Amino acid sequence: MTSTTNSPENSRRTFAIISHPDAGKTTLTEKLLLTGGAIHLAGEVKARGAARRARSDWMKIEQQRGISVTSSVMTFEREGPDGETVTFNLLDTPGHEDFSEDTYRTLTAVDSAIMVIDAAKGIEPQTRKLFEVCRLRNVPIITFVNKVDREGRDPFETLDEVADMLALDVSPQTWPIGMGGEFEGVLDFATGHVARPEGGSKEFLGTFDEDPAIPERFAEQAELAQIGYPEFDAEAYRNGDLTPVYFGSALKNFGVIKLIEAIAEHAPPPRPQPAGEELIEPAHDEVTGFIFKVQANMDPNHRDRIAFMRQVSGTFKRGMKLTPSGLGKPIAIHSPILFFAQDREIADTAQAGDIIGIPNHGTLRVGDTLSEKDAIRFTGLPNFAPEILRRVQLRDPTKTKQLRKALDDLSEEGVIQVFYPELGAQHIVGVVGQLQLEVLVSRLSAEYKVEAGLEAAPFATARWVSGDEAALDEFERFNRANLARDRDGDLVFMAKSPWDVGYQEEKNPKLKFSATKER
Ligand code: G4P
């Protein structure tokens, strides 16, 4: 097959991997990059370099825990089903068990996801949570059941669990021939080929062993699996009603190529993005995009920030002027970090679906739209209601101003959300994962020289309140002790319990209590 050109709008597959820690995301990522020849680890290389230079406490947390608090973008290319070149943008999500908002936001910037499940363990709660975010955002999912080379649960059990817990149709595309000590390889239903660990088929499926001879009992099981579940249906998959399931082993490189082929063939290309009533298509003749992540202070000596823009439409050219919605005037993008290039240094263009890193000094905020004509505002990029709320306790009362600045900065960056209560002086911070709190305290100290502690707040969650003006006034009058303003001055109801939210919702039918806020 010779390589042909793909239309720019069709050539990208921008996706994330969601999984529980230890399911094998890192191993799978490595193997995916290897299959794509052109390995490009821009974000990671950058983060490592920065960690060497800047030993901030924040980076220390990462090092100590051996986790990556920050996400990165990895890009590789491969020939697609019709010989065209497909560019894959893999957005890494922090794999720690405390998922931060960062993870959720990364999911706003992808068009599809791979859910990795450990064959022995099944779906764990955090994976389910991420799955629900994907569903909320209409991000379709391909399932990879990993570690079939090890002793695992009955694969039928895993399939049924996915179907039940996630209320999805499951459609197995490959099947493990035995597991653990009996593992013989992976059968591809489409071709009947078997990838075997030995016998000359070191690589995965498709390339090798056409001998379908497998022990009787495994053959029967495989047949049952093939007829017992719905066939793959591209539309149902893209609607989020069905997930194709691939069994394999990231470590042994079984089933990985099949997985990447599935993404090339079935995963959606860059999708249109809502902007109010309008939908901006990738072919729209103007460069547009939105900021889904800001990574700041990679080097504390220079308050540098990289804003990550998901490109929605047009052909970006280096040096181009784009207007950020939060700024109102154009900025020239001279040194974009274009992750898709094979050579990370500088590339000159980017397409819809690509991620561009834009160095800036605080002008770009998460949720900003960037565009050439400044006429579009993307919608649907939510803030998530925090699940952990803490009061910030300043050790040195003369640092009030610095604290406010720091909290504003860090909330802008998306590390935390900040709420200023209508009554009382103590600021409240909200996060969706415990780890964010640790990051907050160490960054306050390292970068802002503010020593602060966190104490329990009498609230369990928060809801953005909006609606009828008179009803809102009345609500405010009666609930002042439970009200706060967020960084943008929007009204937030601080609830003592989920029950409290339900109670107020019932009592105030003209008001909307929202768990997400559009940025
Ligand atoms: P994560 O990023 O999702 O946290 O998982 P990671 O890839 O780090 O994998 C977690 C552990 O599972 C690693 O072992 C890894 O080698 C192992 N693993 C990943 N895929 C497979 C697989 O297909 N089969 C088997 N048998 N093991 C797999 P570890 O002992 O924690 O680390 P290491 O000593 O291998 O570095």
Coordinates of C-alpha atoms and ligand atoms in Angstrom, one line a residue:
M1 CA 0.0 0.0 0.0
T2 CA 1.3 3.4 -0.8
S3 CA 0.6 6.3 1.5
T4 CA -1.9 8.7 0.2
T5 CA -3.0 12.1 1.5
N6 CA -6.0 12.2 3.7
S7 CA -8.2 15.3 3.9
P8 CA -7.0 17.3 6.9
E9 CA -10.3 17.1 8.6
N10 CA -10.3 13.4 8.4
S11 CA -6.7 12.6 9.2
R12 CA -6.7 13.0 12.9
R13 CA -7.6 10.7 15.7
T14 CA -7.4 12.5 19.0
F15 CA -8.0 10.2 21.9
A16 CA -7.2 9.5 25.6
I17 CA -6.7 6.3 27.6
I18 CA -8.8 6.0 30.7
S19 CA -8.0 3.3 33.2
H20 CA -7.5 2.5 36.9
P21 CA -3.8 2.9 38.0
D22 CA -1.9 -0.3 37.3
A23 CA -4.2 -1.5 34.6
G24 CA -1.4 -1.0 32.2
K25 CA -1.9 2.5 30.7
T26 CA 1.7 3.4 30.6
T27 CA 2.8 0.1 29.1
L28 CA 0.0 0.3 26.5
T29 CA 1.0 3.9 25.6
E30 CA 4.6 2.9 25.0
K31 CA 3.5 0.1 22.7
L32 CA 1.1 2.3 20.8
L33 CA 3.9 4.8 20.2
L34 CA 6.1 2.0 19.1
T35 CA 3.6 0.7 16.6
G36 CA 3.5 4.2 15.1
G37 CA 7.2 4.3 14.3
A38 CA 7.5 8.0 14.7
I39 CA 7.6 8.2 18.4
H40 CA 7.1 11.6 19.7
L41 CA 7.1 12.3 23.4
A42 CA 7.0 16.0 23.4
G43 CA 5.0 16.6 26.6
E44 CA 6.9 14.0 28.5
V45 CA 10.3 15.1 27.4
K46 CA 9.4 18.7 28.3
A47 CA 8.1 17.8 31.7
R48 CA 11.2 15.9 32.5
G49 CA 13.5 18.7 31.4
A50 CA 11.5 21.1 33.5
A51 CA 11.6 18.8 36.5
R52 CA 15.4 18.7 36.3
R53 CA 15.6 22.5 36.2
A54 CA 12.8 23.4 38.5
R55 CA 12.8 21.4 41.7
S56 CA 9.6 22.9 43.0
D57 CA 7.6 21.1 45.6
W58 CA 5.1 20.4 43.0
M59 CA 7.5 18.5 40.9
K60 CA 8.7 16.8 44.1
I61 CA 5.2 15.4 44.6
E62 CA 5.3 13.9 41.2
Q63 CA 8.7 12.4 41.7
Q64 CA 8.0 11.0 45.2
R65 CA 4.9 9.4 44.0
G66 CA 6.2 8.4 40.7
I67 CA 3.1 9.9 39.0
S68 CA 2.6 12.5 36.5
V69 CA 0.4 15.3 37.8
T70 CA 0.7 17.0 34.5
S71 CA -0.6 15.6 31.2
S72 CA 1.2 15.5 28.0
V73 CA 0.4 15.0 24.3
M74 CA 2.0 12.3 22.3
T75 CA 1.6 12.1 18.6
F76 CA 2.4 9.4 16.1
E77 CA 1.4 8.4 12.6
R78 CA 0.4 5.2 10.9
E79 CA -1.1 4.1 7.7
G80 CA -4.9 3.8 7.9
P81 CA -7.1 1.2 6.4
D82 CA -7.0 2.7 2.9
G83 CA -3.3 3.5 2.8
E84 CA -3.8 7.1 3.9
T85 CA -1.7 8.6 6.7
V86 CA -3.5 8.9 10.0
T87 CA -2.2 11.1 12.7
F88 CA -2.9 10.0 16.2
N89 CA -2.9 12.5 19.1
L90 CA -2.8 10.7 22.3
L91 CA -3.6 12.9 25.3
D92 CA -2.3 11.5 28.5
T93 CA -4.4 11.8 31.6
P94 CA -3.0 11.6 35.1
G95 CA -3.3 8.0 36.2
H96 CA -3.3 8.6 39.9
E97 CA -6.3 7.4 41.8
D98 CA -7.2 10.9 42.7
F99 CA -8.3 12.1 39.4
S100 CA -8.0 15.8 39.2
E101 CA -10.1 18.2 37.2
D102 CA -7.3 18.1 34.8
T103 CA -8.2 14.6 33.8
Y104 CA -11.8 15.5 33.2
R105 CA -10.8 18.5 31.2
T106 CA -8.5 16.5 29.0
L107 CA -11.6 14.5 28.1
T108 CA -13.2 17.7 26.7
A109 CA -10.3 17.8 24.2
V110 CA -10.6 14.3 22.7
D111 CA -12.9 12.7 20.2
S112 CA -12.7 9.1 21.6
A113 CA -11.1 7.1 24.4
I114 CA -9.7 3.7 25.1
M115 CA -10.8 2.1 28.3
V116 CA -8.1 -0.2 29.7
I117 CA -9.3 -2.9 32.1
D118 CA -7.1 -5.4 33.9
A119 CA -8.4 -8.8 32.9
A120 CA -8.0 -10.0 36.5
K121 CA -9.7 -7.1 38.2
G122 CA -12.5 -5.8 36.0
I123 CA -13.8 -2.3 36.2
E124 CA -12.8 -0.3 39.2
P125 CA -14.7 2.7 40.6
Q126 CA -12.5 5.5 39.2
T127 CA -12.6 4.0 35.8
R128 CA -16.3 4.0 35.9
K129 CA -16.3 7.6 36.9
L130 CA -14.1 8.5 34.0
F131 CA -16.4 6.5 31.8
E132 CA -19.3 8.5 32.9
V133 CA -17.5 11.7 32.0
C134 CA -16.9 10.3 28.6
R135 CA -20.5 9.5 28.2
L136 CA -21.5 13.0 29.3
R137 CA -19.3 14.3 26.6
N138 CA -20.3 11.9 23.9
V139 CA -16.8 10.4 23.7
P140 CA -17.1 6.9 22.4
I141 CA -15.1 4.1 23.9
I142 CA -13.1 1.2 22.7
T143 CA -12.4 -1.3 25.5
F144 CA -9.0 -3.0 25.8
V145 CA -8.9 -5.9 28.3
N146 CA -5.3 -6.1 29.3
K147 CA -3.0 -8.7 30.9
V148 CA -4.7 -11.7 29.3
D149 CA -1.2 -13.4 29.5
R150 CA -1.8 -13.6 33.2
E151 CA -4.2 -15.6 35.4
G152 CA -7.4 -13.7 35.0
R153 CA -11.1 -13.9 35.4
D154 CA -13.3 -15.6 32.9
P155 CA -13.4 -13.3 29.9
F156 CA -17.2 -13.6 29.7
E157 CA -17.4 -12.3 33.2
T158 CA -15.5 -9.2 32.1
L159 CA -17.7 -8.6 29.1
D160 CA -20.8 -9.0 31.2
E161 CA -19.5 -6.6 33.8
V162 CA -18.8 -4.0 31.2
A163 CA -22.2 -4.4 29.7
D164 CA -24.0 -4.3 33.1
M165 CA -22.0 -1.7 35.0
L166 CA -21.8 0.7 32.1
A167 CA -25.1 -0.1 30.4
L168 CA -23.5 -0.7 27.1
D169 CA -23.6 -3.3 24.4
V170 CA -20.3 -5.1 24.2
S171 CA -19.0 -6.5 21.0
P172 CA -15.8 -8.6 21.3
Q173 CA -13.5 -8.4 18.3
T174 CA -10.7 -10.6 19.6
W175 CA -10.6 -13.4 22.1
P176 CA -8.0 -14.8 24.4
I177 CA -7.1 -18.4 23.8
G178 CA -6.7 -19.4 27.4
M179 CA -5.3 -17.2 30.2
G180 CA -2.6 -17.4 32.7
G181 CA -0.4 -20.5 32.3
E182 CA -2.7 -21.7 29.5
F183 CA -2.4 -18.6 27.5
E184 CA -1.9 -19.5 23.8
G185 CA -2.6 -16.3 22.0
V186 CA -5.3 -14.0 20.8
L187 CA -7.8 -14.9 18.1
D188 CA -9.0 -12.2 15.7
F189 CA -12.7 -12.8 14.9
A190 CA -12.5 -10.9 11.6
T191 CA -9.8 -13.0 10.0
G192 CA -9.7 -16.1 12.1
H193 CA -6.0 -15.6 12.6
V194 CA -4.3 -16.3 15.9
A195 CA -1.5 -14.3 17.4
R196 CA 0.7 -16.7 19.3
P197 CA 3.5 -15.9 21.7
E198 CA 5.6 -18.6 20.1
G199 CA 5.9 -20.2 16.7
G200 CA 7.1 -17.2 14.8
S201 CA 4.3 -14.8 15.6
K202 CA 6.1 -12.4 17.9
E203 CA 4.1 -9.5 16.8
F204 CA 0.4 -9.3 17.3
L205 CA -2.6 -10.2 15.2
G206 CA -3.0 -9.9 11.5
T207 CA 0.5 -10.3 10.5
F208 CA 1.0 -13.9 11.3
D209 CA -0.1 -17.3 12.1
E210 CA -3.0 -18.2 9.9
D211 CA -3.3 -21.5 11.6
P212 CA -6.5 -21.3 13.5
A213 CA -5.9 -24.6 15.3
I214 CA -6.7 -24.1 18.9
P215 CA -7.8 -26.5 21.6
E216 CA -11.4 -27.6 21.3
R217 CA -12.6 -26.1 24.5
F218 CA -11.1 -22.7 23.7
A219 CA -12.6 -22.9 20.2
E220 CA -16.0 -23.5 21.6
Q221 CA -15.7 -20.7 24.0
A222 CA -14.5 -18.4 21.2
E223 CA -17.5 -19.4 19.1
L224 CA -19.8 -18.7 21.9
A225 CA -18.3 -15.3 22.4
Q226 CA -18.6 -14.5 18.7
I227 CA -22.3 -15.4 18.5
G228 CA -23.3 -14.4 22.0
Y229 CA -22.8 -10.7 21.7
P230 CA -23.9 -8.0 19.2
E231 CA -21.9 -7.5 16.1
F232 CA -19.8 -4.4 15.8
D233 CA -22.0 -1.5 14.7
A234 CA -20.1 1.7 13.9
E235 CA -23.0 3.9 14.5
A236 CA -23.9 2.4 17.9
Y237 CA -20.2 2.8 18.8
R238 CA -20.1 6.4 17.8
N239 CA -23.3 7.1 19.7
G240 CA -21.8 5.6 22.8
D241 CA -24.2 2.7 22.9
L242 CA -21.7 0.0 22.1
T243 CA -18.1 -0.7 22.8
P244 CA -15.9 -3.0 20.7
V245 CA -13.8 -5.1 23.0
Y246 CA -10.2 -6.2 22.3
F247 CA -8.4 -8.6 24.5
G248 CA -4.6 -8.4 24.7
S249 CA -1.5 -7.9 26.6
A250 CA 0.3 -4.5 26.5
L251 CA 3.4 -6.0 28.1
K252 CA 3.7 -8.8 25.5
N253 CA 2.5 -6.7 22.7
F254 CA -0.6 -8.8 21.9
G255 CA -3.6 -7.1 20.4
V256 CA -2.0 -3.7 20.4
I257 CA -1.8 -3.3 16.6
K258 CA -5.4 -4.5 16.3
L259 CA -6.4 -1.8 18.8
I260 CA -4.7 1.0 16.9
E261 CA -6.2 -0.2 13.6
A262 CA -9.6 -0.1 15.3
I263 CA -9.0 3.6 16.2
A264 CA -7.8 4.4 12.7
E265 CA -10.8 2.7 11.2
H266 CA -13.7 3.4 13.6
A267 CA -12.8 6.2 16.0
P268 CA -14.3 9.5 15.0
P269 CA -12.2 12.1 13.3
P270 CA -12.3 15.7 14.8
R271 CA -15.8 16.6 15.6
P272 CA -17.7 19.8 15.3
Q273 CA -17.7 21.9 18.5
P274 CA -20.7 23.7 19.8
A275 CA -20.6 27.5 19.9
G276 CA -23.9 28.6 21.3
E277 CA -26.5 27.7 18.6
E278 CA -23.9 27.0 16.0
L279 CA -21.7 24.0 15.4
I280 CA -18.2 24.8 14.2
E281 CA -17.1 22.1 11.7
P282 CA -13.5 21.1 11.3
A283 CA -13.7 22.4 7.7
H284 CA -14.8 25.9 8.8
D285 CA -12.5 28.3 7.0
E286 CA -10.9 29.9 10.0
V287 CA -8.6 28.7 12.7
T288 CA -10.5 28.2 15.9
G289 CA -9.7 26.3 19.1
F290 CA -10.2 26.3 22.8
I291 CA -7.9 26.1 25.8
F292 CA -8.5 22.9 27.8
K293 CA -5.4 23.0 30.0
V294 CA -2.9 25.5 31.3
Q295 CA 0.4 24.3 32.8
A296 CA 2.1 27.0 34.7
N297 CA 5.4 27.6 36.5
M298 CA 7.2 24.8 34.8
D299 CA 10.2 26.9 35.7
P300 CA 9.5 29.0 38.8
N301 CA 12.2 31.6 37.9
H302 CA 10.1 32.5 34.9
R303 CA 6.4 32.6 35.4
D304 CA 6.0 30.8 32.2
R305 CA 2.8 29.0 31.2
I306 CA 1.9 26.7 28.5
A307 CA -1.7 26.8 27.4
F308 CA -2.9 23.7 25.5
M309 CA -5.3 24.5 22.7
R310 CA -7.4 21.9 21.0
Q311 CA -7.8 23.1 17.5
V312 CA -11.3 22.8 16.2
S313 CA -11.1 24.1 12.7
G314 CA -8.9 25.6 10.0
T315 CA -5.2 25.2 9.1
F316 CA -3.0 26.8 11.7
K317 CA 0.2 28.4 10.5
R318 CA 3.1 29.4 12.8
G319 CA 3.1 33.2 13.5
M320 CA -0.6 33.4 13.0
K321 CA -2.6 35.9 15.0
L322 CA -5.5 34.6 17.0
T323 CA -7.8 36.4 19.4
P324 CA -8.4 34.8 22.8
S325 CA -11.9 35.4 24.0
G326 CA -10.7 36.4 27.5
L327 CA -8.4 39.1 26.1
G328 CA -10.3 40.7 23.3
K329 CA -7.2 41.5 21.2
P330 CA -5.2 39.4 19.0
I331 CA -1.9 37.8 19.9
A332 CA 0.7 36.5 17.5
I333 CA 1.6 32.9 18.0
H334 CA 5.3 32.8 17.2
S335 CA 6.5 29.8 19.1
P336 CA 3.7 27.3 19.3
I337 CA 4.6 23.9 20.5
L338 CA 3.2 21.7 17.8
F339 CA 3.2 18.2 19.2
F340 CA 2.3 16.5 16.0
A341 CA 5.5 17.1 14.3
Q342 CA 7.9 14.3 14.1
D343 CA 10.6 16.7 15.0
R344 CA 9.4 18.5 18.0
E345 CA 11.3 21.7 17.6
I346 CA 9.2 23.7 15.2
A347 CA 6.5 22.7 12.8
D348 CA 4.7 25.1 10.7
T349 CA 1.1 24.0 10.5
A350 CA -1.5 22.2 12.5
Q351 CA -5.0 20.9 11.7
A352 CA -8.3 20.4 13.4
G353 CA -7.8 17.8 16.1
D354 CA -4.3 18.8 16.8
I355 CA -3.1 20.2 20.1
I356 CA -1.0 23.3 20.1
G357 CA 1.0 24.4 23.2
I358 CA 1.1 28.2 23.5
P359 CA 3.6 29.8 25.8
N360 CA 2.1 32.8 27.5
H361 CA 2.3 34.9 30.7
G362 CA -1.2 34.4 32.0
T363 CA -3.2 35.8 29.2
L364 CA -4.8 32.5 28.3
R365 CA -7.3 30.8 30.6
V366 CA -8.9 27.4 30.5
G367 CA -12.1 27.7 28.6
D368 CA -10.9 30.5 26.4
T369 CA -11.8 30.4 22.7
L370 CA -9.1 31.4 20.2
S371 CA -10.1 32.4 16.7
E372 CA -9.0 34.5 13.8
K373 CA -12.1 36.6 13.6
D374 CA -13.1 36.8 17.3
A375 CA -16.7 36.0 16.4
I376 CA -17.0 32.5 18.0
R377 CA -17.4 31.4 21.6
F378 CA -17.2 27.7 22.2
T379 CA -19.6 26.3 24.8
G380 CA -19.8 23.1 26.6
L381 CA -16.5 23.2 28.5
P382 CA -17.6 22.7 32.0
N383 CA -16.2 23.3 35.4
F384 CA -17.1 20.3 37.6
A385 CA -18.6 20.7 41.0
P386 CA -15.9 20.1 43.6
E387 CA -16.3 17.1 45.8
I388 CA -13.9 18.1 48.5
L389 CA -14.1 21.6 50.0
R390 CA -11.6 23.1 52.4
R391 CA -11.2 26.4 54.2
V392 CA -7.8 28.0 53.6
Q393 CA -6.1 29.0 56.8
L394 CA -3.4 31.6 56.4
R395 CA -0.4 31.2 58.8
D396 CA 0.7 34.8 58.3
P397 CA -2.2 37.2 58.2
T398 CA -0.2 39.9 56.4
K399 CA -0.2 37.7 53.3
T400 CA -3.9 38.1 52.5
K401 CA -3.2 39.8 49.2
Q402 CA -0.7 37.2 48.1
L403 CA -3.0 34.4 49.0
R404 CA -5.9 35.9 47.0
K405 CA -3.6 36.4 44.0
A406 CA -2.3 32.8 44.3
L407 CA -5.8 31.3 44.6
D408 CA -7.0 33.3 41.6
D409 CA -4.0 32.2 39.6
L410 CA -4.3 28.6 40.6
S411 CA -8.0 28.5 39.9
E412 CA -7.4 30.0 36.6
E413 CA -5.0 27.3 35.9
G414 CA -7.6 24.7 37.0
V415 CA -5.6 23.3 39.9
I416 CA -8.4 24.2 42.3
Q417 CA -11.7 26.1 42.3
V418 CA -11.9 29.0 44.7
F419 CA -15.0 30.3 46.4
Y420 CA -15.3 33.6 48.3
P421 CA -18.1 33.2 50.9
E422 CA -20.7 36.0 51.1
L423 CA -20.2 36.0 54.9
G424 CA -16.9 35.5 56.6
A425 CA -13.4 36.1 55.3
Q426 CA -12.0 32.6 54.9
H427 CA -11.6 31.5 51.3
I428 CA -12.8 28.1 50.4
V429 CA -11.1 25.9 47.9
G430 CA -12.8 23.1 46.1
V431 CA -11.2 20.1 44.3
V432 CA -12.4 16.9 42.7
G433 CA -9.5 14.8 44.0
Q434 CA -7.4 14.8 47.2
L435 CA -4.1 15.1 45.3
Q436 CA -5.0 18.6 44.2
L437 CA -5.0 19.8 47.8
E438 CA -1.4 18.6 48.3
V439 CA -0.4 20.3 45.0
L440 CA -2.1 23.5 46.2
V441 CA -0.3 23.7 49.6
S442 CA 3.1 23.0 48.1
R443 CA 2.6 25.4 45.2
L444 CA 1.4 28.2 47.5
S445 CA 4.6 27.8 49.5
A446 CA 7.0 27.2 46.7
E447 CA 5.8 29.7 44.2
Y448 CA 3.9 32.3 46.2
K449 CA 5.8 32.1 49.5
V450 CA 2.4 31.7 51.3
E451 CA 2.3 29.3 54.1
A452 CA -1.3 28.0 54.5
G453 CA -3.1 25.2 56.0
L454 CA -6.4 23.6 55.0
E455 CA -9.2 22.8 57.4
A456 CA -12.5 21.1 57.0
A457 CA -15.3 23.3 55.6
P458 CA -18.8 22.6 56.7
F459 CA -19.8 21.9 53.1
A460 CA -19.9 18.8 51.1
T461 CA -20.4 20.1 47.6
A462 CA -21.2 23.2 45.6
R463 CA -23.8 24.1 42.9
W464 CA -23.9 27.1 40.6
V465 CA -27.2 28.8 41.0
S466 CA -29.0 30.6 38.3
G467 CA -32.6 31.4 37.2
D468 CA -35.4 33.8 37.7
E469 CA -34.2 37.0 39.2
A470 CA -36.9 37.5 41.9
A471 CA -36.5 33.9 43.0
L472 CA -32.7 34.3 43.1
D473 CA -33.0 37.4 45.3
E474 CA -35.2 35.6 47.7
F475 CA -32.9 32.6 47.8
E476 CA -30.0 34.8 48.5
R477 CA -31.7 36.6 51.3
F478 CA -32.5 33.3 53.1
N479 CA -29.3 31.5 52.5
R480 CA -26.5 34.0 52.8
A481 CA -24.5 31.8 55.1
N482 CA -24.3 29.2 52.5
L483 CA -23.5 31.3 49.5
A484 CA -20.3 32.2 47.9
R485 CA -19.0 33.7 44.7
D486 CA -16.6 32.0 42.4
R487 CA -13.6 33.6 40.7
D488 CA -15.9 35.1 38.0
G489 CA -18.3 36.4 40.6
D490 CA -21.0 33.8 39.8
L491 CA -23.2 32.7 42.6
V492 CA -22.6 29.4 44.2
F493 CA -24.6 27.5 46.7
M494 CA -22.4 25.6 49.2
A495 CA -24.4 22.5 50.2
K496 CA -23.9 20.6 53.5
S497 CA -24.9 17.4 51.8
P498 CA -26.3 16.1 48.5
W499 CA -29.6 15.9 50.3
D500 CA -29.4 19.6 50.9
V501 CA -29.0 20.2 47.2
G502 CA -32.1 18.1 46.5
Y503 CA -34.1 19.9 49.2
Q504 CA -33.2 23.3 47.7
E505 CA -34.0 22.2 44.2
E506 CA -37.4 21.1 45.3
K507 CA -38.0 24.2 47.3
N508 CA -36.9 26.5 44.5
P509 CA -38.3 25.2 41.3
K510 CA -37.5 28.4 39.5
L511 CA -33.8 28.1 40.1
K512 CA -31.3 25.9 38.5
F513 CA -28.7 24.2 40.7
S514 CA -25.9 23.1 38.4
A515 CA -23.1 20.7 39.0
T516 CA -21.1 22.0 36.1
K517 CA -20.5 25.5 35.0
E518 CA -19.7 26.5 31.4
R519 CA -16.5 28.5 31.3
Ligands
G4P1 P1 -0.6 2.2 34.7 O1 0.2 3.1 33.8 O2 -2.0 1.9 34.3 O3 -0.5 2.5 36.2 O4 0.1 0.7 34.5 P2 1.5 0.3 34.0 O5 1.6 0.3 32.6 O6 2.6 1.0 34.8 O7 1.5 -1.3 34.4 C1 1.3 -1.7 35.7 C2 2.0 -3.1 35.9 O8 1.3 -4.0 35.1 C3 3.4 -3.1 35.5 O9 4.1 -4.0 36.3 C4 3.4 -3.6 34.1 O10 4.6 -4.2 33.7 C5 2.2 -4.6 34.2 N1 1.6 -4.9 33.0 C6 1.1 -4.0 32.0 N2 0.6 -4.7 31.0 C7 0.7 -6.0 31.3 C8 0.3 -7.2 30.5 O11 -0.2 -7.2 29.5 N3 0.6 -8.4 31.1 C9 1.3 -8.4 32.4 N4 1.5 -9.6 32.8 N5 1.6 -7.4 33.0 C10 1.4 -6.2 32.5 P3 4.9 -3.6 37.6 O12 5.5 -4.8 38.2 O13 4.1 -2.7 38.5 O14 6.0 -2.7 37.0 P4 7.3 -3.1 36.2 O15 8.1 -3.8 37.2 O16 6.9 -4.0 35.1 O17 7.9 -1.9 35.7

